[in-house]
Short mmCIF file of C-alpha atoms in Angstrom, two decimals:
data_model
loop_
_atom_site.label_atom_id
_atom_site.label_comp_id
_atom_site.label_asym_id
_atom_site.label_seq_id
_atom_site.Cartn_x
_atom_site.Cartn_y
_atom_site.Cartn_z
CA MET A 8 -25.68 18.54 12.11
CA ALA A 9 -23.13 15.90 13.14
CA ALA A 10 -25.39 14.58 15.89
CA ALA A 11 -28.22 14.13 13.39
CA LEU A 12 -26.12 11.98 11.06
CA THR A 13 -26.31 8.23 11.15
CA LEU A 14 -22.72 6.99 11.21
CA ILE A 15 -21.59 3.78 9.52
CA GLY A 16 -18.25 1.99 9.65
CA VAL A 17 -17.68 -0.69 7.03
CA ASP A 18 -15.13 -3.50 7.04
CA PHE A 19 -14.97 -4.49 3.38
CA THR A 20 -14.12 -7.59 1.39
CA SER A 21 -13.86 -7.89 -2.39
CA ALA A 22 -15.68 -11.26 -2.27
CA PRO A 23 -18.54 -11.14 0.26
CA ARG A 24 -20.08 -14.46 1.25
CA PRO A 25 -21.67 -15.97 4.36
CA ALA A 26 -18.28 -17.16 5.64
CA LYS A 27 -16.70 -13.72 5.05
CA PRO A 28 -19.37 -10.99 4.90
CA ILE A 29 -18.96 -7.26 4.63
CA THR A 30 -19.43 -5.98 8.19
CA ALA A 31 -21.16 -2.67 8.94
CA ALA A 32 -21.29 -0.97 12.36
CA PHE A 33 -23.94 1.70 12.95
CA GLY A 34 -23.86 4.45 15.54
CA ARG A 35 -24.51 8.08 16.39
CA LEU A 36 -22.57 10.93 17.96
CA GLU A 37 -23.52 11.99 21.48
CA GLY A 38 -21.12 14.68 22.64
CA ASP A 39 -17.62 13.22 22.60
CA ALA A 40 -18.83 9.65 22.21
CA VAL A 41 -20.15 7.34 19.54
CA VAL A 42 -23.01 5.16 20.68
CA LEU A 43 -22.77 1.76 18.98
CA GLU A 44 -26.26 0.82 17.88
CA ARG A 45 -25.77 -2.45 15.98
CA VAL A 46 -23.52 -4.46 13.69
CA GLU A 47 -24.87 -5.92 10.44
CA LYS A 48 -23.38 -8.68 8.27
CA LEU A 49 -23.82 -8.17 4.51
CA VAL A 50 -23.29 -11.54 2.83
CA ASP A 51 -23.50 -10.53 -0.84
CA TRP A 52 -23.30 -7.58 -3.23
CA PRO A 53 -27.06 -6.88 -3.28
CA ALA A 54 -26.96 -6.44 0.50
CA PHE A 55 -24.05 -4.00 0.25
CA GLU A 56 -25.65 -2.08 -2.60
CA SER A 57 -28.85 -1.83 -0.56
CA LEU A 58 -26.83 -0.33 2.29
CA LEU A 59 -25.48 2.36 -0.04
CA MET A 60 -28.99 3.27 -1.15
CA ARG A 61 -30.41 3.76 2.37
CA SER A 62 -31.88 7.19 2.92
CA GLY A 63 -29.70 9.84 4.57
CA PRO A 64 -28.49 11.79 6.23
CA TRP A 65 -25.59 9.46 6.93
CA LEU A 66 -21.82 9.39 6.73
CA GLY A 67 -20.05 6.10 6.12
CA ALA A 68 -16.36 5.25 6.46
CA PHE A 69 -15.43 2.39 4.14
CA ASP A 70 -12.29 0.28 4.49
CA PHE A 71 -11.13 0.12 0.88
CA PRO A 72 -9.13 2.49 -1.36
CA PHE A 73 -11.35 4.97 -3.19
CA GLY A 74 -8.67 5.94 -5.74
CA LEU A 75 -5.46 4.89 -7.45
CA PRO A 76 -2.03 6.57 -7.41
CA ARG A 77 -1.97 9.46 -9.87
CA GLU A 78 1.54 8.40 -10.95
CA ALA A 79 0.28 4.99 -12.08
CA VAL A 80 -2.88 6.38 -13.70
CA VAL A 81 -0.82 8.82 -15.78
CA ASP A 82 1.75 6.17 -16.69
CA LEU A 83 -1.00 3.80 -17.82
CA GLY A 84 -2.79 6.48 -19.84
CA TRP A 85 -6.03 5.97 -17.93
CA PRO A 86 -8.60 8.76 -17.32
CA THR A 87 -7.46 11.36 -14.78
CA THR A 88 -10.83 12.36 -13.34
CA TRP A 89 -12.24 10.13 -10.60
CA PRO A 90 -15.65 9.28 -12.13
CA GLU A 91 -14.13 8.48 -15.50
CA LEU A 92 -11.30 6.46 -13.95
CA VAL A 93 -13.74 4.42 -11.87
CA ARG A 94 -15.98 3.76 -14.87
CA TYR A 95 -12.96 2.83 -17.00
CA CYS A 96 -11.65 0.32 -14.45
CA ALA A 97 -15.11 -1.18 -13.96
CA HIS A 98 -15.41 -1.57 -17.74
CA LEU A 99 -12.02 -3.30 -17.88
CA GLY A 100 -13.25 -5.98 -15.49
CA LYS A 101 -11.23 -8.02 -13.04
CA THR A 102 -9.14 -10.02 -15.51
CA ALA A 103 -8.00 -7.08 -17.63
CA PHE A 104 -7.54 -4.84 -14.58
CA ARG A 105 -5.33 -7.45 -12.93
CA ALA A 106 -3.34 -7.98 -16.13
CA ALA A 107 -2.77 -4.24 -16.58
CA LEU A 108 -1.48 -3.83 -13.03
CA ASP A 109 0.71 -6.93 -13.29
CA ALA A 110 2.28 -5.61 -16.49
CA TYR A 111 2.72 -2.10 -15.06
CA ARG A 112 4.46 -3.43 -11.98
CA GLU A 113 7.06 -5.12 -14.19
CA THR A 114 7.97 -1.77 -15.76
CA ARG A 115 9.02 -0.31 -12.42
CA PRO A 116 12.35 -0.67 -10.59
CA ILE A 117 12.78 -3.48 -8.08
CA GLY A 118 11.98 -2.10 -4.65
CA LYS A 119 9.57 0.43 -6.15
CA ARG A 120 7.21 -1.89 -7.96
CA TYR A 121 4.14 -0.41 -6.26
CA ALA A 122 3.28 3.25 -6.76
CA HIS A 123 1.55 4.82 -3.75
CA ARG A 124 -0.94 7.60 -3.20
CA ALA A 125 0.05 10.59 -1.08
CA THR A 126 -2.21 9.33 1.72
CA ASP A 127 -0.70 5.84 1.82
CA LEU A 128 2.59 7.05 3.28
CA PRO A 129 1.32 8.78 6.47
CA ALA A 130 -1.33 6.07 6.91
CA ARG A 131 1.21 3.27 6.32
CA SER A 132 -1.37 1.62 4.09
CA HIS A 133 -0.83 -0.71 1.16
CA SER A 134 -0.69 0.57 -2.40
CA PRO A 135 -4.08 0.25 -4.15
CA LEU A 136 -2.15 -1.49 -6.93
CA LYS A 137 -1.58 -4.51 -4.67
CA LEU A 138 -3.61 -7.54 -5.76
CA VAL A 139 -2.72 -10.10 -3.06
CA ASN A 140 -2.15 -10.21 0.70
CA PRO A 141 -4.30 -8.09 0.90
CA PRO A 142 -5.98 -7.62 -2.51
CA VAL A 143 -6.64 -3.90 -2.05
CA GLY A 144 -6.62 -3.31 -5.81
CA LEU A 145 -9.57 -5.66 -6.16
CA MET A 146 -11.25 -3.93 -3.21
CA PHE A 147 -10.98 -0.65 -5.14
CA LEU A 148 -12.37 -2.34 -8.25
CA GLU A 149 -15.39 -3.72 -6.40
CA GLY A 150 -15.98 -0.82 -4.02
CA ALA A 151 -15.40 2.45 -5.87
CA PRO A 152 -17.75 1.71 -8.81
CA ARG A 153 -20.52 0.90 -6.35
CA LEU A 154 -20.00 4.20 -4.50
CA LEU A 155 -20.21 6.04 -7.82
CA ALA A 156 -23.25 4.11 -9.04
CA ALA A 157 -25.10 4.72 -5.76
CA GLY A 158 -24.69 8.50 -6.16
CA LEU A 159 -22.77 9.10 -2.93
CA SER A 160 -20.78 12.24 -2.27
CA VAL A 161 -17.11 11.64 -1.53
CA PRO A 162 -15.64 14.74 0.17
CA GLY A 163 -12.68 16.10 -1.75
CA VAL A 164 -13.31 13.70 -4.62
CA HIS A 165 -16.86 13.68 -5.99
CA ALA A 166 -19.99 15.74 -5.31
CA ALA A 167 -23.36 13.99 -5.57
CA ASP A 168 -26.03 13.35 -2.89
CA PRO A 169 -25.16 15.70 0.01
CA HIS A 170 -27.11 13.52 2.45
CA ARG A 171 -25.13 10.32 1.81
CA LEU A 172 -21.40 10.81 2.37
CA ALA A 173 -18.55 8.34 2.00
CA VAL A 174 -15.02 8.69 3.37
CA GLU A 175 -12.17 6.22 3.14
CA ALA A 176 -11.32 4.41 6.35
CA TYR A 177 -8.33 2.37 7.46
CA PRO A 178 -8.97 0.62 10.79
CA GLY A 179 -5.33 -0.39 11.11
CA LEU A 180 -4.40 3.28 11.41
CA LEU A 181 -6.31 3.46 14.72
CA ALA A 182 -5.40 -0.01 15.93
CA ARG A 183 -1.67 0.73 15.62
CA ARG A 184 -2.04 3.79 17.85
CA ILE A 185 -3.16 1.43 20.61
CA THR A 186 -1.07 -1.70 20.08
CA ALA A 187 1.56 -2.98 17.69
CA GLU A 188 0.40 -6.54 18.32
CA SER A 189 -1.58 -8.49 15.73
CA TYR A 190 -5.23 -8.64 16.80
CA LYS A 191 -7.03 -10.66 14.10
CA SER A 192 -6.83 -13.50 11.61
CA ASP A 193 -9.20 -15.34 9.29
CA ASP A 194 -7.06 -18.46 9.80
CA LYS A 195 -8.55 -20.38 12.72
CA HIS A 196 -5.11 -21.78 13.60
CA LYS A 197 -3.89 -18.21 14.14
CA GLN A 198 -6.81 -17.10 16.31
CA THR A 199 -4.71 -17.19 19.44
CA PRO A 200 -5.19 -16.03 23.05
CA GLU A 201 -2.56 -13.36 22.36
CA ARG A 202 -4.68 -11.89 19.55
CA ARG A 203 -7.74 -11.98 21.81
CA THR A 204 -5.76 -10.05 24.42
CA ALA A 205 -4.85 -7.46 21.76
CA ARG A 206 -8.53 -7.07 20.80
CA THR A 207 -9.40 -6.59 24.46
CA ARG A 208 -6.74 -3.90 24.74
CA ILE A 209 -8.17 -2.09 21.70
CA VAL A 210 -11.77 -2.30 22.93
CA ASP A 211 -10.76 -0.95 26.34
CA ALA A 212 -8.76 1.88 24.78
CA ILE A 213 -11.47 3.09 22.39
CA GLY A 214 -13.96 2.90 25.22
CA ALA A 215 -11.74 5.36 27.08
CA GLY A 216 -11.50 7.70 24.09
CA HIS A 217 -7.95 6.79 23.07
CA GLY A 218 -8.77 5.99 19.44
CA ILE A 219 -9.20 9.17 17.43
CA ALA A 220 -9.81 12.83 18.27
CA GLY A 221 -10.78 11.96 21.85
CA ILE A 222 -13.99 10.27 20.68
CA ALA A 223 -14.97 7.36 22.93
CA LEU A 224 -17.00 4.31 21.99
CA HIS A 225 -20.09 3.73 24.11
CA ALA A 226 -21.00 0.05 23.80
CA THR A 227 -22.87 -2.35 26.05
CA GLN A 228 -20.97 -5.11 27.81
CA ALA A 229 -22.51 -7.60 25.39
CA GLN A 230 -21.38 -5.54 22.41
CA GLN A 231 -17.86 -5.23 23.79
CA THR A 232 -17.71 -8.99 24.34
CA ALA A 233 -18.89 -9.61 20.77
CA LEU A 234 -16.11 -7.35 19.41
CA ILE A 235 -13.52 -9.24 21.44
CA GLU A 236 -14.82 -12.71 20.58
CA ASP A 237 -14.94 -12.12 16.81
CA ALA A 238 -11.48 -13.54 16.13
CA SER A 239 -11.56 -12.45 12.47
CA GLY A 240 -11.46 -8.88 13.71
CA ASP A 241 -14.12 -7.88 11.19
CA SER A 242 -16.55 -6.52 13.78
CA LEU A 243 -13.81 -4.59 15.56
CA ASP A 244 -12.53 -3.19 12.26
CA ALA A 245 -16.05 -2.00 11.41
CA VAL A 246 -16.22 -0.23 14.77
CA LEU A 247 -12.79 1.36 14.26
CA ALA A 248 -14.06 2.62 10.89
CA LEU A 249 -17.16 3.91 12.71
CA LEU A 250 -14.89 6.01 14.93
CA GLN A 251 -13.20 7.43 11.83
CA ALA A 252 -16.65 8.30 10.46
CA ALA A 253 -17.45 10.05 13.74
CA ALA A 254 -14.29 12.17 13.61
CA CYS A 255 -15.14 13.24 10.06
CA ALA A 256 -18.72 14.06 11.01
CA ARG A 257 -17.61 16.15 13.96
CA ALA A 258 -15.15 18.07 11.77
CA GLY A 259 -18.03 18.82 9.42
CA ALA A 260 -18.39 20.30 5.95
CA PRO A 261 -16.85 21.02 3.60
CA HIS A 262 -13.71 18.96 4.24
CA TYR A 263 -14.89 16.61 7.02
CA GLY A 264 -11.44 16.62 8.59
CA LEU A 265 -9.63 15.77 5.35
CA PRO A 266 -6.90 18.07 3.99
CA PRO A 267 -8.35 20.86 1.83
CA ASP A 268 -5.94 20.03 -1.00
CA VAL A 269 -6.81 16.33 -1.39
CA ASP A 270 -5.93 15.01 -4.84
CA PRO A 271 -9.43 14.25 -6.22
CA LEU A 272 -8.07 11.32 -8.22
CA GLU A 273 -6.37 9.62 -5.28
CA GLY A 274 -8.63 10.42 -2.33
CA TRP A 275 -7.51 10.47 1.30
CA ILE A 276 -7.75 8.17 4.32
CA ALA A 277 -9.63 9.71 7.23
CA GLY A 278 -7.26 10.52 10.08
CA ALA A 279 -4.05 10.12 8.07
#
């Protein structure tokens, strides 16, 4: 079954535009390798929503938080089932959502202003309540409602179309296993030779199967060069998410490599 799945890795942004599109890498499992087929740039929300509606079977790994910390949801008095929480936050809209999180943060002790999900600690990922640098809370607000509206199944969280599956990715989780060096920046002044060297190190390592679960990336020389030369790191992050999708696909149903006791309100990052 895993070999028959189209695999998708998605580097996400909460404000897609031509200068900063959502980036999607497509591939397929062949034995212990993922064959990189292509990378697509999705410059607006209709393009992303069209991706979600493509016919299955496919499994996509998306680089944004699917849920919020249960602690914060309970404290705020918000719905405690995932579909209802997602609908509630979408109904709030960006301004009210931001205001609610800003106010909530002020009620918490200094040093513990941001509640975390259980998965954020082993993944060393930001709290989904964070609204700047990076704005992962806004990524949740833009991403999760679109997953729900598209009728995707989210293992451990929400059952819907069994032929279109979404798991939460975090490319930095894989990148850190290879190098502690910074490898990307949207700021052209920070797109340095050192960061290019770090991207080269990552591309070489995942090509040798040192990324996740011994799964190697099979990419042409031209594809590898494109991953290295994209100084924003968006293409490489999409491919790292693709590898996370591959590990989940190989693990298979029903848990797809995620813990069997995932909190269905919070979700879980693949590989954490």
